[in-house]
XYZ file of C-alpha atoms in Angstrom:
154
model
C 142.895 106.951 67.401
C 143.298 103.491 66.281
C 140.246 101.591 64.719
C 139.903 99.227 67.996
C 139.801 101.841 70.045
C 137.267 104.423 68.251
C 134.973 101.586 67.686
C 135.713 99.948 71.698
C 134.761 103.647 72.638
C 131.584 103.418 70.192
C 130.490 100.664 72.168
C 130.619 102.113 75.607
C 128.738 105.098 74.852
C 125.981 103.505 72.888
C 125.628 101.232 76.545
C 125.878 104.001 78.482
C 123.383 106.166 76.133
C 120.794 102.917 76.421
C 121.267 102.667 80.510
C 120.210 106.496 80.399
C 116.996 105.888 78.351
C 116.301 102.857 80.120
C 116.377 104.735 83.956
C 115.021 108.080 82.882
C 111.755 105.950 81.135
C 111.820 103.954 84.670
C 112.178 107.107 86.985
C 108.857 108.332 84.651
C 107.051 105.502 84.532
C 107.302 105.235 88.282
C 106.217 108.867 89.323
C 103.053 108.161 87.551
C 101.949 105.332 89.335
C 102.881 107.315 92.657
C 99.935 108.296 95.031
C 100.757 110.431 97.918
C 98.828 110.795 100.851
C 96.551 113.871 101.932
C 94.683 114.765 104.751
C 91.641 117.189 104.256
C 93.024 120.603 105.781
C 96.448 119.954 103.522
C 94.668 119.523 100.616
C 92.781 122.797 101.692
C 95.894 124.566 102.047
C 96.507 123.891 98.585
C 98.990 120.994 98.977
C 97.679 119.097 96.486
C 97.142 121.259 93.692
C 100.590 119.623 91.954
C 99.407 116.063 92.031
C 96.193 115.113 89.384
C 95.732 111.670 91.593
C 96.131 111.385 95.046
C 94.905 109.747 98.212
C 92.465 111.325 100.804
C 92.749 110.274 104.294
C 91.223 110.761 107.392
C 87.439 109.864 109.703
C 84.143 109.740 108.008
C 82.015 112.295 109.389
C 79.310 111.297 111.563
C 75.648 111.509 109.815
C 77.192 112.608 106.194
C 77.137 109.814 104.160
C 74.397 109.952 101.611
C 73.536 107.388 99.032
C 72.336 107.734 95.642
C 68.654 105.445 95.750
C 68.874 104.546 92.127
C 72.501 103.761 91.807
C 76.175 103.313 93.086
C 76.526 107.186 93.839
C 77.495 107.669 97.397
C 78.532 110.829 98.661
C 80.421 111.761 102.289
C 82.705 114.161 103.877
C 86.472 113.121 105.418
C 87.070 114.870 108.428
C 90.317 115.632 109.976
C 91.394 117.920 113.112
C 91.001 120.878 110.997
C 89.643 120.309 107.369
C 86.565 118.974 106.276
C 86.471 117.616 102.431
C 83.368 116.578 100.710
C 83.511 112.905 98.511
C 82.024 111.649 95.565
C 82.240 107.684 94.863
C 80.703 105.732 92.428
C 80.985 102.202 93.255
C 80.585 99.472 96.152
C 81.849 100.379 99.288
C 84.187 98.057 101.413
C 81.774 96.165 104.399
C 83.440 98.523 107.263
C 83.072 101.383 105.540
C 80.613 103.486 108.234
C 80.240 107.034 110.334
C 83.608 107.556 112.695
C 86.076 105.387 110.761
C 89.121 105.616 108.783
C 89.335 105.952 105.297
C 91.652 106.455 102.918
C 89.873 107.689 98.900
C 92.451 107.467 95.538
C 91.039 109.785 92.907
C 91.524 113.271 92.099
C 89.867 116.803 92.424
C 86.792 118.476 90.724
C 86.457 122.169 92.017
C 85.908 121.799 95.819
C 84.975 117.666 95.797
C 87.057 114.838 96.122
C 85.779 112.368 93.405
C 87.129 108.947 94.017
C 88.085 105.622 92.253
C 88.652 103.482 95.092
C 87.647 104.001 99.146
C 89.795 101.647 101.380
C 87.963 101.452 104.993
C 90.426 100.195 108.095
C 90.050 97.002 108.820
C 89.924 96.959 112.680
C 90.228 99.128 115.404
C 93.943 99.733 116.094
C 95.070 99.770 112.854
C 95.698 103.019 111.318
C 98.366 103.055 107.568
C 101.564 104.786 108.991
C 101.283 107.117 106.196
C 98.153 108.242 107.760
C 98.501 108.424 111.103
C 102.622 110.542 110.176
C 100.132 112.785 107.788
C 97.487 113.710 111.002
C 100.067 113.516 113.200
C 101.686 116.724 111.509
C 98.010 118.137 110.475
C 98.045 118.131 114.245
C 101.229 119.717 115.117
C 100.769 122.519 117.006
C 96.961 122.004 117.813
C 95.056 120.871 120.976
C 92.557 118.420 120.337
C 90.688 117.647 123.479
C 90.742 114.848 125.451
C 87.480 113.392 124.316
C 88.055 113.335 120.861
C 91.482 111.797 121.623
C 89.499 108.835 123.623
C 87.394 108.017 120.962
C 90.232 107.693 118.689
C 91.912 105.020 120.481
């Protein structure tokens, strides 16, 4: 192999050896900024256990939020049509955060509570994040929810 060649063939695999680094440090980088989506019940079924931080989703149960009278703790449960997950949050809530209303919590897991870092409430009442409403929608599969419940929803 002539010199022009070995050293033309240097070149391209020192490019192609930096384009590897650069998309396999990307590709990491970028699963650890991901957040998936969870409602109660899948977390329950043990969904979740792979992820350290994810999002909670689902309704604020009615009469369970509790707050701390000498600080920021506040605690509540997120409801779905199945699962029932208790919440931890340290911090100001959003203005329509309240009893019957979506929610969506980014944090991770300690033992059987959710503890939180950030609690998004919807912001009015038709909107629902698609990633929510696909995640319910299959929590639901399979389930009858009665009619009521269904009314109140919409």
């Amino acid at each position: 192999m002539n010199p022009t060649r070995k050293r033309r063939l240097t070149i391209v695999l020192l490019v192609i050896a930096a384009a590897v680094v650069a998309v396999s440090l990307t590709v990491f980088a970028l699963q650890q900024n991901m957040n998936y989506l969870f409602t109660p019940s899948q977390v329950q079924s043990g969904e979740a256990t792979a992820y350290k931080t994810f999002r909670l989703g689902g309704m604020v149960k009615a009469g369970s939020i509790q707050r701390s009278p000498d600080s920021l703790k506040v605690t509540f449960t997120v409801v779905d049509a199945s699962g029932t997950m208790p919440v931890e949050y340290n911090g100001i809530l959003p203005d329509l955060f309240r009893d019957n209303q979506s929610v969506i919590a980014t944090g991770h897991m300690d033992n059987a509570r959710f503890i939180a870092t950030e609690v998004l409430a919807k912001h009015d009442e038709t909107y629902m994040p698609k990633e929510l409403k696909d995640a319910m929608a299959k929590a639901h599969e399979g389930k009858q929810v009665d009619e009521a419940a269904q009314d109140k929803s919409q």
